[in-house]
PDB file of C-alpha atoms in Angstrom:
ATOM      1  CA  MET A 265      89.824  61.662  11.014  1.00  0.00           C
ATOM      2  CA  THR A 266      87.027  60.457   9.158  1.00  0.00           C
ATOM      3  CA  LYS A 267      88.960  57.265   7.609  1.00  0.00           C
ATOM      4  CA  THR A 268      87.280  55.029   4.192  1.00  0.00           C
ATOM      5  CA  ILE A 269      86.681  51.833   3.667  1.00  0.00           C
ATOM      6  CA  ASP A 270      88.415  50.701   0.697  1.00  0.00           C
ATOM      7  CA  GLY A 271      86.397  47.772  -0.442  1.00  0.00           C
ATOM      8  CA  LYS A 272      88.362  46.911  -3.124  1.00  0.00           C
ATOM      9  CA  ALA A 273      91.597  45.896  -0.813  1.00  0.00           C
ATOM     10  CA  VAL A 274      89.183  43.935   0.821  1.00  0.00           C
ATOM     11  CA  ALA A 275      87.623  42.118  -1.649  1.00  0.00           C
ATOM     12  CA  LYS A 276      91.291  41.477  -3.509  1.00  0.00           C
ATOM     13  CA  LYS A 277      91.648  39.956  -0.278  1.00  0.00           C
ATOM     14  CA  VAL A 278      88.863  37.439  -0.858  1.00  0.00           C
ATOM     15  CA  ASN A 279      89.203  37.366  -4.388  1.00  0.00           C
ATOM     16  CA  ASP A 280      92.923  36.034  -3.529  1.00  0.00           C
ATOM     17  CA  ALA A 281      91.197  33.027  -1.463  1.00  0.00           C
ATOM     18  CA  THR A 282      88.903  32.675  -3.985  1.00  0.00           C
ATOM     19  CA  GLN A 283      91.015  32.263  -6.444  1.00  0.00           C
ATOM     20  CA  VAL A 284      93.067  29.192  -4.371  1.00  0.00           C
ATOM     21  CA  ALA A 285      90.499  27.569  -3.853  1.00  0.00           C
ATOM     22  CA  VAL A 286      88.695  27.828  -7.641  1.00  0.00           C
ATOM     23  CA  SER A 287      92.099  25.966  -8.439  1.00  0.00           C
ATOM     24  CA  GLU A 288      92.122  22.993  -5.318  1.00  0.00           C
ATOM     25  CA  LEU A 289      88.844  22.322  -6.569  1.00  0.00           C
ATOM     26  CA  VAL A 290      90.228  21.960  -9.792  1.00  0.00           C
ATOM     27  CA  ALA A 291      92.802  19.852  -9.710  1.00  0.00           C
ATOM     28  CA  GLN A 292      89.705  18.112  -8.477  1.00  0.00           C
ATOM     29  CA  GLY A 293      87.862  17.672 -10.943  1.00  0.00           C
ATOM     30  CA  ILE A 294      84.993  19.950  -9.462  1.00  0.00           C
ATOM     31  CA  GLN A 295      85.057  23.587 -11.559  1.00  0.00           C
ATOM     32  CA  PRO A 296      82.410  26.058  -9.877  1.00  0.00           C
ATOM     33  CA  GLY A 297      79.978  27.234 -11.950  1.00  0.00           C
ATOM     34  CA  ILE A 298      77.486  29.459 -11.966  1.00  0.00           C
ATOM     35  CA  VAL A 299      75.122  30.548 -14.219  1.00  0.00           C
ATOM     36  CA  VAL A 300      72.799  34.187 -13.814  1.00  0.00           C
ATOM     37  CA  ILE A 301      69.791  34.714 -15.463  1.00  0.00           C
ATOM     38  CA  ILE A 302      68.645  37.844 -16.789  1.00  0.00           C
ATOM     39  CA  VAL A 303      65.239  38.524 -18.377  1.00  0.00           C
ATOM     40  CA  GLY A 304      65.286  42.509 -20.283  1.00  0.00           C
ATOM     41  CA  GLU A 305      67.298  45.343 -20.889  1.00  0.00           C
ATOM     42  CA  ASP A 306      68.283  47.222 -17.492  1.00  0.00           C
ATOM     43  CA  PRO A 307      71.080  48.947 -18.034  1.00  0.00           C
ATOM     44  CA  ALA A 308      72.337  48.985 -14.828  1.00  0.00           C
ATOM     45  CA  SER A 309      71.326  45.061 -14.306  1.00  0.00           C
ATOM     46  CA  LYS A 310      73.699  43.932 -17.892  1.00  0.00           C
ATOM     47  CA  ILE A 311      76.950  45.874 -16.642  1.00  0.00           C
ATOM     48  CA  TYR A 312      76.051  44.083 -13.078  1.00  0.00           C
ATOM     49  CA  VAL A 313      75.744  40.897 -14.999  1.00  0.00           C
ATOM     50  CA  ARG A 314      79.134  41.424 -17.245  1.00  0.00           C
ATOM     51  CA  ASN A 315      80.807  42.462 -13.806  1.00  0.00           C
ATOM     52  CA  LYS A 316      79.362  39.788 -12.345  1.00  0.00           C
ATOM     53  CA  ASN A 317      80.470  37.390 -15.249  1.00  0.00           C
ATOM     54  CA  ARG A 318      83.975  38.887 -15.552  1.00  0.00           C
ATOM     55  CA  LYS A 319      85.317  38.114 -12.360  1.00  0.00           C
ATOM     56  CA  ALA A 320      84.122  34.457 -11.932  1.00  0.00           C
ATOM     57  CA  GLU A 321      86.036  34.309 -15.410  1.00  0.00           C
ATOM     58  CA  LYS A 322      89.132  35.488 -14.232  1.00  0.00           C
ATOM     59  CA  LEU A 323      88.629  33.702 -10.615  1.00  0.00           C
ATOM     60  CA  GLY A 324      89.072  30.104 -12.608  1.00  0.00           C
ATOM     61  CA  MET A 325      85.281  29.394 -12.712  1.00  0.00           C
ATOM     62  CA  HIS A 326      82.849  27.939 -15.342  1.00  0.00           C
ATOM     63  CA  SER A 327      80.254  31.464 -16.380  1.00  0.00           C
ATOM     64  CA  VAL A 328      77.489  31.663 -18.027  1.00  0.00           C
ATOM     65  CA  VAL A 329      75.253  34.721 -18.778  1.00  0.00           C
ATOM     66  CA  ARG A 330      71.714  33.268 -19.657  1.00  0.00           C
ATOM     67  CA  GLN A 331      70.522  36.844 -21.432  1.00  0.00           C
ATOM     68  CA  LEU A 332      66.002  37.111 -22.093  1.00  0.00           C
ATOM     69  CA  PRO A 333      63.931  39.099 -23.783  1.00  0.00           C
ATOM     70  CA  ASP A 334      61.586  41.063 -21.395  1.00  0.00           C
ATOM     71  CA  THR A 335      58.575  38.777 -22.865  1.00  0.00           C
ATOM     72  CA  THR A 336      59.822  36.301 -21.191  1.00  0.00           C
ATOM     73  CA  THR A 337      56.627  34.293 -19.685  1.00  0.00           C
ATOM     74  CA  GLN A 338      56.812  32.757 -16.005  1.00  0.00           C
ATOM     75  CA  ALA A 339      56.966  28.909 -17.646  1.00  0.00           C
ATOM     76  CA  GLU A 340      59.513  29.656 -19.816  1.00  0.00           C
ATOM     77  CA  LEU A 341      62.591  30.747 -16.956  1.00  0.00           C
ATOM     78  CA  LEU A 342      60.509  28.172 -14.137  1.00  0.00           C
ATOM     79  CA  ALA A 343      61.815  26.156 -17.211  1.00  0.00           C
ATOM     80  CA  ILE A 344      64.737  27.624 -17.510  1.00  0.00           C
ATOM     81  CA  ILE A 345      65.205  27.379 -14.490  1.00  0.00           C
ATOM     82  CA  GLU A 346      64.465  23.650 -13.883  1.00  0.00           C
ATOM     83  CA  ALA A 347      67.211  22.983 -16.557  1.00  0.00           C
ATOM     84  CA  TYR A 348      70.067  24.793 -15.217  1.00  0.00           C
ATOM     85  CA  ASN A 349      68.871  22.893 -11.369  1.00  0.00           C
ATOM     86  CA  ALA A 350      69.878  19.759 -12.698  1.00  0.00           C
ATOM     87  CA  ASP A 351      73.067  20.690 -14.960  1.00  0.00           C
ATOM     88  CA  ASP A 352      75.987  19.284 -12.895  1.00  0.00           C
ATOM     89  CA  SER A 353      77.940  21.644 -13.712  1.00  0.00           C
ATOM     90  CA  ILE A 354      76.673  24.004 -12.513  1.00  0.00           C
ATOM     91  CA  HIS A 355      77.089  25.134  -8.585  1.00  0.00           C
ATOM     92  CA  GLY A 356      75.002  28.824  -8.476  1.00  0.00           C
ATOM     93  CA  ILE A 357      71.719  29.895  -9.922  1.00  0.00           C
ATOM     94  CA  LEU A 358      71.068  33.671  -9.590  1.00  0.00           C
ATOM     95  CA  VAL A 359      68.457  35.603 -11.309  1.00  0.00           C
ATOM     96  CA  GLN A 360      68.993  39.217 -11.837  1.00  0.00           C
ATOM     97  CA  SER A 361      66.682  41.564 -10.356  1.00  0.00           C
ATOM     98  CA  PRO A 362      64.674  43.279 -11.478  1.00  0.00           C
ATOM     99  CA  LEU A 363      61.977  40.889 -12.940  1.00  0.00           C
ATOM    100  CA  PRO A 364      59.391  41.826 -15.705  1.00  0.00           C
ATOM    101  CA  LYS A 365      55.761  42.484 -14.240  1.00  0.00           C
ATOM    102  CA  GLN A 366      54.960  39.135 -15.475  1.00  0.00           C
ATOM    103  CA  ILE A 367      56.674  37.335 -13.223  1.00  0.00           C
ATOM    104  CA  ASN A 368      56.285  36.591  -9.665  1.00  0.00           C
ATOM    105  CA  GLU A 369      60.025  37.071  -8.038  1.00  0.00           C
ATOM    106  CA  PRO A 370      58.891  34.837  -4.997  1.00  0.00           C
ATOM    107  CA  LEU A 371      57.882  31.793  -7.131  1.00  0.00           C
ATOM    108  CA  VAL A 372      61.041  32.032  -9.383  1.00  0.00           C
ATOM    109  CA  THR A 373      62.852  31.929  -5.722  1.00  0.00           C
ATOM    110  CA  MET A 374      61.180  28.485  -5.134  1.00  0.00           C
ATOM    111  CA  ALA A 375      62.031  27.181  -8.273  1.00  0.00           C
ATOM    112  CA  ILE A 376      65.593  27.837  -7.833  1.00  0.00           C
ATOM    113  CA  ASP A 377      66.941  24.377  -5.780  1.00  0.00           C
ATOM    114  CA  PRO A 378      68.424  25.535  -2.893  1.00  0.00           C
ATOM    115  CA  HIS A 379      71.938  23.404  -2.917  1.00  0.00           C
ATOM    116  CA  LYS A 380      71.996  26.097  -5.862  1.00  0.00           C
ATOM    117  CA  ASP A 381      71.135  29.385  -4.356  1.00  0.00           C
ATOM    118  CA  VAL A 382      73.286  31.388  -4.458  1.00  0.00           C
ATOM    119  CA  ASP A 383      71.725  34.326  -3.496  1.00  0.00           C
ATOM    120  CA  GLY A 384      70.555  32.237   0.442  1.00  0.00           C
ATOM    121  CA  PHE A 385      66.837  33.798  -1.207  1.00  0.00           C
ATOM    122  CA  HIS A 386      65.063  30.533  -0.404  1.00  0.00           C
ATOM    123  CA  PRO A 387      63.049  30.432   3.093  1.00  0.00           C
ATOM    124  CA  ALA A 388      65.246  27.887   4.094  1.00  0.00           C
ATOM    125  CA  TYR A 389      68.039  29.358   4.694  1.00  0.00           C
ATOM    126  CA  VAL A 390      66.687  32.589   5.991  1.00  0.00           C
ATOM    127  CA  GLY A 391      65.034  30.481   8.538  1.00  0.00           C
ATOM    128  CA  LYS A 392      68.423  29.823   9.760  1.00  0.00           C
ATOM    129  CA  LEU A 393      70.111  33.251   9.223  1.00  0.00           C
ATOM    130  CA  VAL A 394      67.351  33.898  11.535  1.00  0.00           C
ATOM    131  CA  THR A 395      67.586  32.015  14.434  1.00  0.00           C
ATOM    132  CA  ASN A 396      71.650  31.894  13.791  1.00  0.00           C
ATOM    133  CA  TYR A 397      71.000  28.047  12.840  1.00  0.00           C
ATOM    134  CA  PRO A 398      74.723  26.215  13.005  1.00  0.00           C
ATOM    135  CA  GLY A 399      75.896  24.467   9.445  1.00  0.00           C
ATOM    136  CA  HIS A 400      76.898  25.395   6.478  1.00  0.00           C
ATOM    137  CA  TYR A 401      74.450  27.615   3.814  1.00  0.00           C
ATOM    138  CA  PRO A 402      74.321  30.682   1.657  1.00  0.00           C
ATOM    139  CA  VAL A 403      73.354  33.950   3.226  1.00  0.00           C
ATOM    140  CA  ALA A 404      72.769  36.955   1.455  1.00  0.00           C
ATOM    141  CA  ASN A 405      76.260  38.164  -0.145  1.00  0.00           C
ATOM    142  CA  THR A 406      75.755  42.138  -0.001  1.00  0.00           C
ATOM    143  CA  PRO A 407      75.057  41.727   4.467  1.00  0.00           C
ATOM    144  CA  ARG A 408      77.533  38.746   4.355  1.00  0.00           C
ATOM    145  CA  GLY A 409      80.219  41.137   2.524  1.00  0.00           C
ATOM    146  CA  ILE A 410      79.311  44.065   4.773  1.00  0.00           C
ATOM    147  CA  MET A 411      80.031  41.618   7.483  1.00  0.00           C
ATOM    148  CA  THR A 412      83.493  40.098   6.189  1.00  0.00           C
ATOM    149  CA  MET A 413      84.273  44.546   5.899  1.00  0.00           C
ATOM    150  CA  LEU A 414      83.288  45.128   9.187  1.00  0.00           C
ATOM    151  CA  LYS A 415      85.853  42.220  10.407  1.00  0.00           C
ATOM    152  CA  GLU A 416      88.509  43.654   8.389  1.00  0.00           C
ATOM    153  CA  TYR A 417      88.863  46.905   9.807  1.00  0.00           C
ATOM    154  CA  GLY A 418      88.593  45.956  13.276  1.00  0.00           C
ATOM    155  CA  VAL A 419      84.624  46.404  13.544  1.00  0.00           C
ATOM    156  CA  ASP A 420      82.917  44.746  16.216  1.00  0.00           C
ATOM    157  CA  PRO A 421      79.382  43.927  16.444  1.00  0.00           C
ATOM    158  CA  ALA A 422      79.243  42.964  19.692  1.00  0.00           C
ATOM    159  CA  GLY A 423      77.815  45.273  22.132  1.00  0.00           C
ATOM    160  CA  LYS A 424      77.336  48.263  19.448  1.00  0.00           C
ATOM    161  CA  THR A 425      73.955  49.874  18.482  1.00  0.00           C
ATOM    162  CA  ALA A 426      73.357  49.766  15.083  1.00  0.00           C
ATOM    163  CA  VAL A 427      70.992  50.765  12.886  1.00  0.00           C
ATOM    164  CA  VAL A 428      69.869  49.411   9.367  1.00  0.00           C
ATOM    165  CA  ILE A 429      68.055  51.758   7.087  1.00  0.00           C
ATOM    166  CA  GLY A 430      66.214  49.610   4.196  1.00  0.00           C
ATOM    167  CA  ARG A 431      64.179  46.293   5.194  1.00  0.00           C
ATOM    168  CA  SER A 432      64.402  44.575   1.607  1.00  0.00           C
ATOM    169  CA  THR A 433      64.928  40.778   1.686  1.00  0.00           C
ATOM    170  CA  ILE A 434      68.081  41.705   0.031  1.00  0.00           C
ATOM    171  CA  VAL A 435      70.103  43.097   2.510  1.00  0.00           C
ATOM    172  CA  GLY A 436      68.504  45.341   5.061  1.00  0.00           C
ATOM    173  CA  LYS A 437      66.482  42.741   6.721  1.00  0.00           C
ATOM    174  CA  PRO A 438      69.459  39.583   6.783  1.00  0.00           C
ATOM    175  CA  MET A 439      72.043  42.928   7.169  1.00  0.00           C
ATOM    176  CA  ALA A 440      69.919  42.755  10.524  1.00  0.00           C
ATOM    177  CA  ALA A 441      70.181  39.436  11.827  1.00  0.00           C
ATOM    178  CA  LEU A 442      73.615  38.894  10.631  1.00  0.00           C
ATOM    179  CA  LEU A 443      74.808  42.256  13.061  1.00  0.00           C
ATOM    180  CA  THR A 444      72.131  40.596  15.847  1.00  0.00           C
ATOM    181  CA  ASN A 445      73.695  37.103  15.169  1.00  0.00           C
ATOM    182  CA  ALA A 446      76.809  39.187  16.258  1.00  0.00           C
ATOM    183  CA  ASN A 447      75.998  39.933  18.784  1.00  0.00           C
ATOM    184  CA  ALA A 448      74.658  43.605  18.190  1.00  0.00           C
ATOM    185  CA  THR A 449      71.809  45.996  19.349  1.00  0.00           C
ATOM    186  CA  VAL A 450      70.262  46.511  16.554  1.00  0.00           C
ATOM    187  CA  THR A 451      67.194  48.383  15.142  1.00  0.00           C
ATOM    188  CA  ILE A 452      65.760  48.568  11.444  1.00  0.00           C
ATOM    189  CA  ALA A 453      64.948  52.223   9.498  1.00  0.00           C
ATOM    190  CA  HIS A 454      62.762  52.613   6.659  1.00  0.00           C
ATOM    191  CA  SER A 455      60.360  54.862   5.102  1.00  0.00           C
ATOM    192  CA  ARG A 456      57.806  54.892   8.096  1.00  0.00           C
ATOM    193  CA  THR A 457      59.887  55.370  11.088  1.00  0.00           C
ATOM    194  CA  LYS A 458      59.243  58.780  13.093  1.00  0.00           C
ATOM    195  CA  ASP A 459      62.118  60.595  13.642  1.00  0.00           C
ATOM    196  CA  LEU A 460      64.476  58.780  10.645  1.00  0.00           C
ATOM    197  CA  LYS A 461      67.450  60.961  11.189  1.00  0.00           C
ATOM    198  CA  ALA A 462      67.443  60.832  15.312  1.00  0.00           C
ATOM    199  CA  VAL A 463      67.416  57.264  14.540  1.00  0.00           C
ATOM    200  CA  ALA A 464      70.217  57.488  12.372  1.00  0.00           C
ATOM    201  CA  LYS A 465      71.961  59.439  15.137  1.00  0.00           C
ATOM    202  CA  THR A 466      72.352  56.652  17.749  1.00  0.00           C
ATOM    203  CA  ALA A 467      74.154  54.410  15.510  1.00  0.00           C
ATOM    204  CA  ASP A 468      77.111  52.909  16.460  1.00  0.00           C
ATOM    205  CA  ILE A 469      77.097  51.300  12.863  1.00  0.00           C
ATOM    206  CA  LEU A 470      74.923  52.239  10.559  1.00  0.00           C
ATOM    207  CA  VAL A 471      74.163  50.732   7.450  1.00  0.00           C
ATOM    208  CA  VAL A 472      71.545  52.506   4.446  1.00  0.00           C
ATOM    209  CA  ALA A 473      70.394  50.803   1.853  1.00  0.00           C
ATOM    210  CA  THR A 474      67.389  52.992   0.286  1.00  0.00           C
ATOM    211  CA  GLY A 475      67.663  53.946  -2.958  1.00  0.00           C
ATOM    212  CA  ILE A 476      67.828  57.545  -2.870  1.00  0.00           C
ATOM    213  CA  ALA A 477      70.827  59.906  -3.004  1.00  0.00           C
ATOM    214  CA  HIS A 478      72.043  61.077  -0.417  1.00  0.00           C
ATOM    215  CA  LEU A 479      69.055  60.684   3.043  1.00  0.00           C
ATOM    216  CA  ILE A 480      71.408  60.939   5.229  1.00  0.00           C
ATOM    217  CA  THR A 481      73.460  63.629   5.790  1.00  0.00           C
ATOM    218  CA  GLY A 482      76.856  64.004   8.378  1.00  0.00           C
ATOM    219  CA  ASP A 483      74.620  65.868  10.781  1.00  0.00           C
ATOM    220  CA  ASP A 484      72.109  62.987  11.338  1.00  0.00           C
ATOM    221  CA  ILE A 485      75.560  60.734  12.305  1.00  0.00           C
ATOM    222  CA  LYS A 486      76.996  59.545  15.263  1.00  0.00           C
ATOM    223  CA  PRO A 487      80.995  61.284  15.882  1.00  0.00           C
ATOM    224  CA  GLY A 488      83.070  58.167  15.765  1.00  0.00           C
ATOM    225  CA  ALA A 489      80.558  55.857  13.786  1.00  0.00           C
ATOM    226  CA  THR A 490      80.770  53.321  10.753  1.00  0.00           C
ATOM    227  CA  VAL A 491      78.767  54.277   8.555  1.00  0.00           C
ATOM    228  CA  ILE A 492      78.210  51.628   5.489  1.00  0.00           C
ATOM    229  CA  ASP A 493      76.799  53.573   2.460  1.00  0.00           C
ATOM    230  CA  VAL A 494      74.820  50.299   0.444  1.00  0.00           C
ATOM    231  CA  GLY A 495      72.703  53.285  -1.895  1.00  0.00           C
ATOM    232  CA  MET A 496      74.080  53.361  -5.735  1.00  0.00           C
ATOM    233  CA  ASP A 497      72.229  56.125  -7.001  1.00  0.00           C
ATOM    234  CA  ARG A 498      71.898  59.255  -9.590  1.00  0.00           C
ATOM    235  CA  ASP A 499      72.363  62.973  -8.950  1.00  0.00           C
ATOM    236  CA  GLU A 500      70.989  64.927 -11.430  1.00  0.00           C
ATOM    237  CA  HIS A 501      74.497  65.532 -13.663  1.00  0.00           C
ATOM    238  CA  GLY A 502      73.332  61.888 -13.290  1.00  0.00           C
ATOM    239  CA  LYS A 503      77.195  60.761 -11.668  1.00  0.00           C
ATOM    240  CA  LEU A 504      76.665  57.815  -9.188  1.00  0.00           C
ATOM    241  CA  VAL A 505      76.000  58.942  -5.116  1.00  0.00           C
ATOM    242  CA  GLY A 506      75.417  56.910  -2.478  1.00  0.00           C
ATOM    243  CA  ASP A 507      71.912  57.198   0.295  1.00  0.00           C
ATOM    244  CA  VAL A 508      75.077  58.775   2.231  1.00  0.00           C
ATOM    245  CA  ASP A 509      76.263  62.178   0.910  1.00  0.00           C
ATOM    246  CA  PHE A 510      79.938  60.974   2.346  1.00  0.00           C
ATOM    247  CA  GLU A 511      81.645  65.026   1.796  1.00  0.00           C
ATOM    248  CA  SER A 512      79.568  66.167   5.077  1.00  0.00           C
ATOM    249  CA  ALA A 513      79.942  62.692   6.633  1.00  0.00           C
ATOM    250  CA  GLN A 514      83.667  63.488   6.582  1.00  0.00           C
ATOM    251  CA  GLY A 515      85.017  63.574   9.832  1.00  0.00           C
ATOM    252  CA  VAL A 516      81.856  63.147  11.428  1.00  0.00           C
ATOM    253  CA  ALA A 517      82.637  59.121  10.874  1.00  0.00           C
ATOM    254  CA  GLY A 518      84.752  56.581  12.630  1.00  0.00           C
ATOM    255  CA  LEU A 519      84.911  54.740   9.211  1.00  0.00           C
ATOM    256  CA  ILE A 520      82.614  54.995   6.334  1.00  0.00           C
ATOM    257  CA  THR A 521      82.605  53.214   2.927  1.00  0.00           C
ATOM    258  CA  PRO A 522      82.614  55.188  -0.378  1.00  0.00           C
ATOM    259  CA  VAL A 523      80.004  54.995  -3.842  1.00  0.00           C
ATOM    260  CA  PRO A 524      81.682  53.567  -5.795  1.00  0.00           C
ATOM    261  CA  GLY A 525      84.984  51.566  -4.044  1.00  0.00           C
ATOM    262  CA  GLY A 526      83.242  50.307  -1.297  1.00  0.00           C
ATOM    263  CA  VAL A 527      80.370  47.858  -0.871  1.00  0.00           C
ATOM    264  CA  GLY A 528      79.760  46.973  -5.085  1.00  0.00           C
ATOM    265  CA  PRO A 529      83.229  45.275  -5.239  1.00  0.00           C
ATOM    266  CA  MET A 530      82.479  43.254  -2.076  1.00  0.00           C
ATOM    267  CA  THR A 531      79.246  41.619  -3.162  1.00  0.00           C
ATOM    268  CA  ILE A 532      80.669  40.667  -6.251  1.00  0.00           C
ATOM    269  CA  ALA A 533      83.444  39.207  -4.510  1.00  0.00           C
ATOM    270  CA  THR A 534      81.393  37.480  -2.160  1.00  0.00           C
ATOM    271  CA  LEU A 535      78.679  36.029  -4.621  1.00  0.00           C
ATOM    272  CA  MET A 536      82.083  33.603  -6.002  1.00  0.00           C
ATOM    273  CA  GLN A 537      83.083  32.844  -2.926  1.00  0.00           C
ATOM    274  CA  THR A 538      79.555  31.571  -2.351  1.00  0.00           C
ATOM    275  CA  THR A 539      79.809  30.013  -5.587  1.00  0.00           C
ATOM    276  CA  VAL A 540      82.794  27.684  -4.949  1.00  0.00           C
ATOM    277  CA  GLU A 541      81.452  27.117  -1.468  1.00  0.00           C
ATOM    278  CA  LEU A 542      78.387  25.246  -2.729  1.00  0.00           C
ATOM    279  CA  ALA A 543      80.706  23.868  -5.134  1.00  0.00           C
ATOM    280  CA  LYS A 544      82.257  22.719  -1.991  1.00  0.00           C
ATOM    281  CA  TRP A 545      79.222  21.732  -0.150  1.00  0.00           C
ATOM    282  CA  SER A 546      77.730  19.611  -3.408  1.00  0.00           C
ATOM    283  CA  ASP A 547      78.551  16.441  -2.190  1.00  0.00           C
ATOM    284  CA  LYS A 548      78.638  17.164   1.590  1.00  0.00           C
ATOM    285  CA  ARG A 549      74.519  17.788   1.369  1.00  0.00           C
ATOM    286  CA  GLU A 550      72.744  18.963   4.662  1.00  0.00           C
TER     287      GLU A 550
END
């Protein structure tokens, strides 16, 4: 029988711990602060940013949303980032994707003070993640949140075969690195993978992050596998669905995340967790 992973419940546990940590820092005169910069009017991004802001405020954090027009230039955005780099009330800086075509995203990533890189996208942090370097540093929030869910549900990646479908720097690549560091045997699959569905069926742990609605069905899942659906897609009726056909996966997967209510809440909870950690580490920089 397939068991549904309750991302909301796990996120609540993370948020409860974060709220305690915020209170402890505030008592020491430090209020964790985050700024989310959004460029343009992408509807999905605006909803996501609104949810982040509400959660941060609810947890007692200093939260800023900086809305910029889609005509914002590269130089203007970099100047705004530099101002937040110098703002001691801000511990985490996040620039929401997607960005308009005139903005060079890698340059934006490099412009953020690494000590405030709440997404963990700076090449120095990516290198530390891949090499499993010890110490304190941020890691991409969605993959980190997924690892938290796996632990909460007693899924130990060690010795298991894991397949990550998707190779983005936001999810796929850091997810593969975290699973490798946890001693799984990892395959990264993508649009050029031959016989993708057969590869998917080898997985004890299957993470799907492609943005293609219902790419994976129950026929593509190994019986008893843990299936993590990162997709946030819309079907022909406008309904929010995942990259995995949830209904056909029922009775095949051992554990599965729903869409919505699975990975999404954990991403925001982990973002808040990381912001508080950056505030804690701000006086103990490596």
